[in-house]
XYZ file of C-alpha atoms in Angstrom:
250
model
C -45.978 6.755 28.168
C -47.895 4.890 26.891
C -48.435 1.828 29.470
C -49.866 -1.179 27.578
C -52.552 -1.130 25.898
C -52.943 0.328 22.216
C -55.315 -2.017 21.441
C -58.481 -0.329 20.300
C -58.872 2.906 18.464
C -61.319 5.556 16.751
C -61.667 9.020 15.304
C -63.495 12.006 15.502
C -66.315 12.233 12.614
C -65.956 10.205 8.635
C -65.269 14.304 7.120
C -63.157 14.933 9.620
C -61.502 11.250 8.808
C -61.722 12.296 4.870
C -59.689 16.060 6.098
C -57.384 14.243 7.650
C -56.691 11.403 4.830
C -53.325 12.851 3.495
C -51.581 12.992 7.148
C -53.218 9.572 8.798
C -52.795 7.614 6.363
C -52.188 3.629 7.684
C -51.671 0.330 6.867
C -53.252 -0.577 3.481
C -54.701 -3.081 5.183
C -56.057 -0.961 8.048
C -57.734 1.507 5.496
C -59.688 -1.152 3.651
C -60.410 -2.446 7.191
C -61.669 0.441 8.817
C -62.899 1.579 5.380
C -64.701 -1.870 4.101
C -66.729 -2.564 7.644
C -66.214 -0.466 9.921
C -66.188 -1.258 13.505
C -64.551 -0.130 16.907
C -61.338 -3.110 16.499
C -60.204 -1.799 12.825
C -60.814 2.108 14.509
C -58.532 0.928 17.037
C -55.962 -1.314 15.364
C -55.280 2.068 12.763
C -55.463 4.036 16.094
C -52.564 2.457 17.443
C -50.454 1.878 14.768
C -50.389 5.671 14.492
C -49.788 5.952 18.005
C -47.674 3.473 18.162
C -45.587 6.323 15.401
C -45.971 8.817 17.164
C -48.379 10.582 15.290
C -50.683 11.222 18.333
C -53.314 13.987 16.350
C -53.845 11.067 13.903
C -54.159 8.075 16.797
C -57.067 10.701 19.053
C -58.910 10.620 15.054
C -58.992 6.469 15.123
C -59.837 6.452 18.692
C -62.764 9.091 18.623
C -64.325 7.403 15.575
C -63.668 4.004 17.391
C -65.831 5.310 20.335
C -68.533 6.876 18.632
C -68.919 2.555 17.068
C -68.668 1.692 21.029
C -68.977 4.146 23.928
C -68.520 1.518 26.290
C -65.369 0.720 25.404
C -62.590 1.573 28.571
C -60.048 0.196 26.507
C -60.329 2.694 23.900
C -61.242 5.432 26.007
C -57.703 5.041 28.451
C -55.827 4.714 24.709
C -57.972 8.027 23.869
C -56.404 9.224 27.020
C -52.655 8.338 26.565
C -52.609 9.647 22.964
C -54.517 13.183 24.778
C -51.659 13.089 27.021
C -49.259 12.296 24.372
C -50.694 14.990 22.552
C -50.774 18.325 25.603
C -54.431 18.110 26.218
C -54.001 17.460 29.575
C -56.839 18.723 31.129
C -58.611 16.706 28.145
C -56.779 13.527 29.042
C -57.817 13.830 33.064
C -61.466 13.594 31.841
C -60.995 10.585 29.581
C -59.292 8.588 32.519
C -61.738 10.237 34.980
C -64.362 7.646 33.035
C -62.155 4.706 32.184
C -61.567 4.740 36.163
C -64.983 4.983 36.901
C -65.815 1.870 34.689
C -62.953 -0.141 35.907
C -61.827 1.391 39.206
C -59.449 -1.475 39.534
C -57.077 -0.733 36.302
C -53.856 0.291 37.802
C -52.397 1.702 34.210
C -55.467 3.782 34.404
C -54.938 4.603 37.765
C -51.118 5.705 36.418
C -52.106 7.163 33.516
C -54.539 9.260 35.420
C -52.088 10.948 38.503
C -49.987 12.143 35.704
C -52.270 13.674 33.937
C -53.320 15.167 36.937
C -49.802 15.941 38.532
C -49.165 17.786 34.184
C -51.925 20.257 35.353
C -50.766 21.308 38.731
C -53.712 19.591 40.353
C -50.961 18.072 43.639
C -53.637 16.091 45.544
C -56.198 14.901 42.986
C -52.383 13.418 41.452
C -51.156 12.620 44.860
C -54.682 10.571 44.790
C -55.949 8.617 42.351
C -51.725 7.743 42.576
C -52.139 6.840 46.105
C -55.346 4.515 44.554
C -52.124 3.090 42.175
C -50.250 1.609 44.968
C -52.864 -0.017 47.028
C -53.634 -2.327 43.585
C -50.021 -2.529 43.598
C -47.532 -1.381 45.762
C -44.741 -2.155 43.854
C -45.538 -0.106 40.960
C -42.448 2.103 39.776
C -44.331 4.239 38.219
C -47.154 5.430 40.792
C -44.004 5.629 43.297
C -41.677 8.120 40.975
C -44.965 9.844 40.120
C -45.625 10.174 43.877
C -42.802 11.092 44.798
C -43.004 14.296 42.349
C -46.100 14.780 43.522
C -45.071 15.577 46.591
C -41.855 17.432 46.153
C -44.170 19.862 44.709
C -45.457 19.885 47.849
C -41.896 21.014 49.522
C -43.129 17.582 51.149
C -39.344 16.212 50.871
C -39.102 13.573 53.168
C -41.655 11.579 52.155
C -41.383 12.069 48.971
C -38.001 11.011 49.127
C -39.274 7.631 50.687
C -41.147 6.737 47.694
C -38.041 7.598 45.749
C -35.929 5.745 47.335
C -38.854 2.263 46.868
C -38.578 3.340 43.426
C -34.877 3.196 42.373
C -34.175 -0.087 44.951
C -36.821 -1.602 42.737
C -35.375 -0.583 39.495
C -31.646 0.299 40.168
C -31.451 1.173 36.784
C -33.777 3.640 36.000
C -31.880 6.447 35.621
C -35.084 8.830 35.726
C -35.526 7.814 39.240
C -32.186 7.527 40.718
C -31.935 12.145 38.804
C -35.451 12.450 40.392
C -33.948 11.331 44.601
C -30.901 12.389 44.125
C -32.632 16.192 42.811
C -35.120 15.691 45.775
C -31.851 14.859 48.226
C -30.650 18.399 47.194
C -34.219 20.250 47.721
C -34.844 19.479 51.237
C -31.186 20.771 52.238
C -29.191 17.255 52.062
C -26.325 18.161 49.528
C -24.159 15.348 49.654
C -25.882 12.365 49.062
C -27.749 14.374 46.172
C -23.853 15.257 44.532
C -23.004 11.511 45.036
C -25.793 9.584 43.214
C -25.140 11.892 40.438
C -21.291 11.579 40.243
C -22.772 7.485 40.146
C -24.228 8.152 37.696
C -22.467 9.860 35.802
C -19.587 7.620 35.955
C -21.720 5.253 34.278
C -23.514 7.346 31.922
C -20.751 9.522 30.212
C -23.312 10.460 27.638
C -25.766 11.505 29.469
C -26.082 15.380 29.269
C -29.107 14.746 31.356
C -26.912 13.970 34.025
C -24.361 16.365 33.895
C -27.091 19.477 33.438
C -28.282 18.373 36.736
C -24.908 17.388 38.701
C -24.187 21.284 37.605
C -27.055 22.603 38.853
C -26.419 21.581 42.487
C -23.606 22.654 42.226
C -23.930 25.820 41.322
C -26.439 25.742 44.300
C -24.159 24.621 46.557
C -21.899 27.435 45.091
C -18.799 24.634 43.952
C -18.839 26.696 40.868
C -15.699 25.704 38.933
C -17.101 21.910 39.667
C -20.680 22.850 38.463
C -18.603 25.018 35.248
C -17.423 21.774 34.863
C -20.447 19.937 34.587
C -22.266 22.588 32.731
C -19.435 22.011 29.789
C -20.131 18.318 29.658
C -23.538 18.758 29.516
C -23.269 21.401 26.782
C -20.569 19.363 24.930
C -22.934 16.007 24.810
C -25.869 18.323 24.061
C -24.467 21.216 21.998
C -28.091 23.116 21.958
C -28.107 23.024 25.577
C -29.429 26.893 25.858
C -30.070 26.006 29.819
C -26.453 25.020 30.193
C -24.912 27.384 27.799
C -26.024 30.189 30.255
C -25.508 28.421 33.562
C -21.772 29.319 32.629
């Protein structure tokens, strides 16, 4: 979910970096730049390289090293926050991203990333606050609209969630995740008909998506339409044989 930057990076300490050389080896030119003339820019570039290859532990180390050299770089701290989210350290990610927001309160991507981290920490009210702040910056931010819809669903505020999710779908109708979230909100709000209609439409347009068929099966099962649910679970299993939840649900 690395929003856009990945332009600056860092690592923890030089000894720790040295211990991880075998697992954190970047391109020769980036390694040479970081070792011959250490700078925040060099480590940022190295961290971006690792992040782009989903080597998040290496990226985090690089971002941290860059921050040792230039602690005031909001770009580096933002990228560090994203890497921490991907690594699963949401608590520390939220701390770093809060510092970015304090420094750059109008930075949309930082607000969205912080909202994501807080949502994953289960801090729904704080996540809602950040995502609404993101929408004040850009009312058409689909990340904020979708994230806010998901947060409101956890609070069982389904009508409000549906409103935000509809906006996300209207702006980006081709996004599968947005439309499945909207279907889930309809279903959880006790309105299965539009949920089933939407998921059937998605199943027709995305016949290779186990994700869609699993969600369709789940709504059918909740409505006690067991034959339809079984058919959809079987299709999900055919597309994704390792889906144990679908197998157990049959």
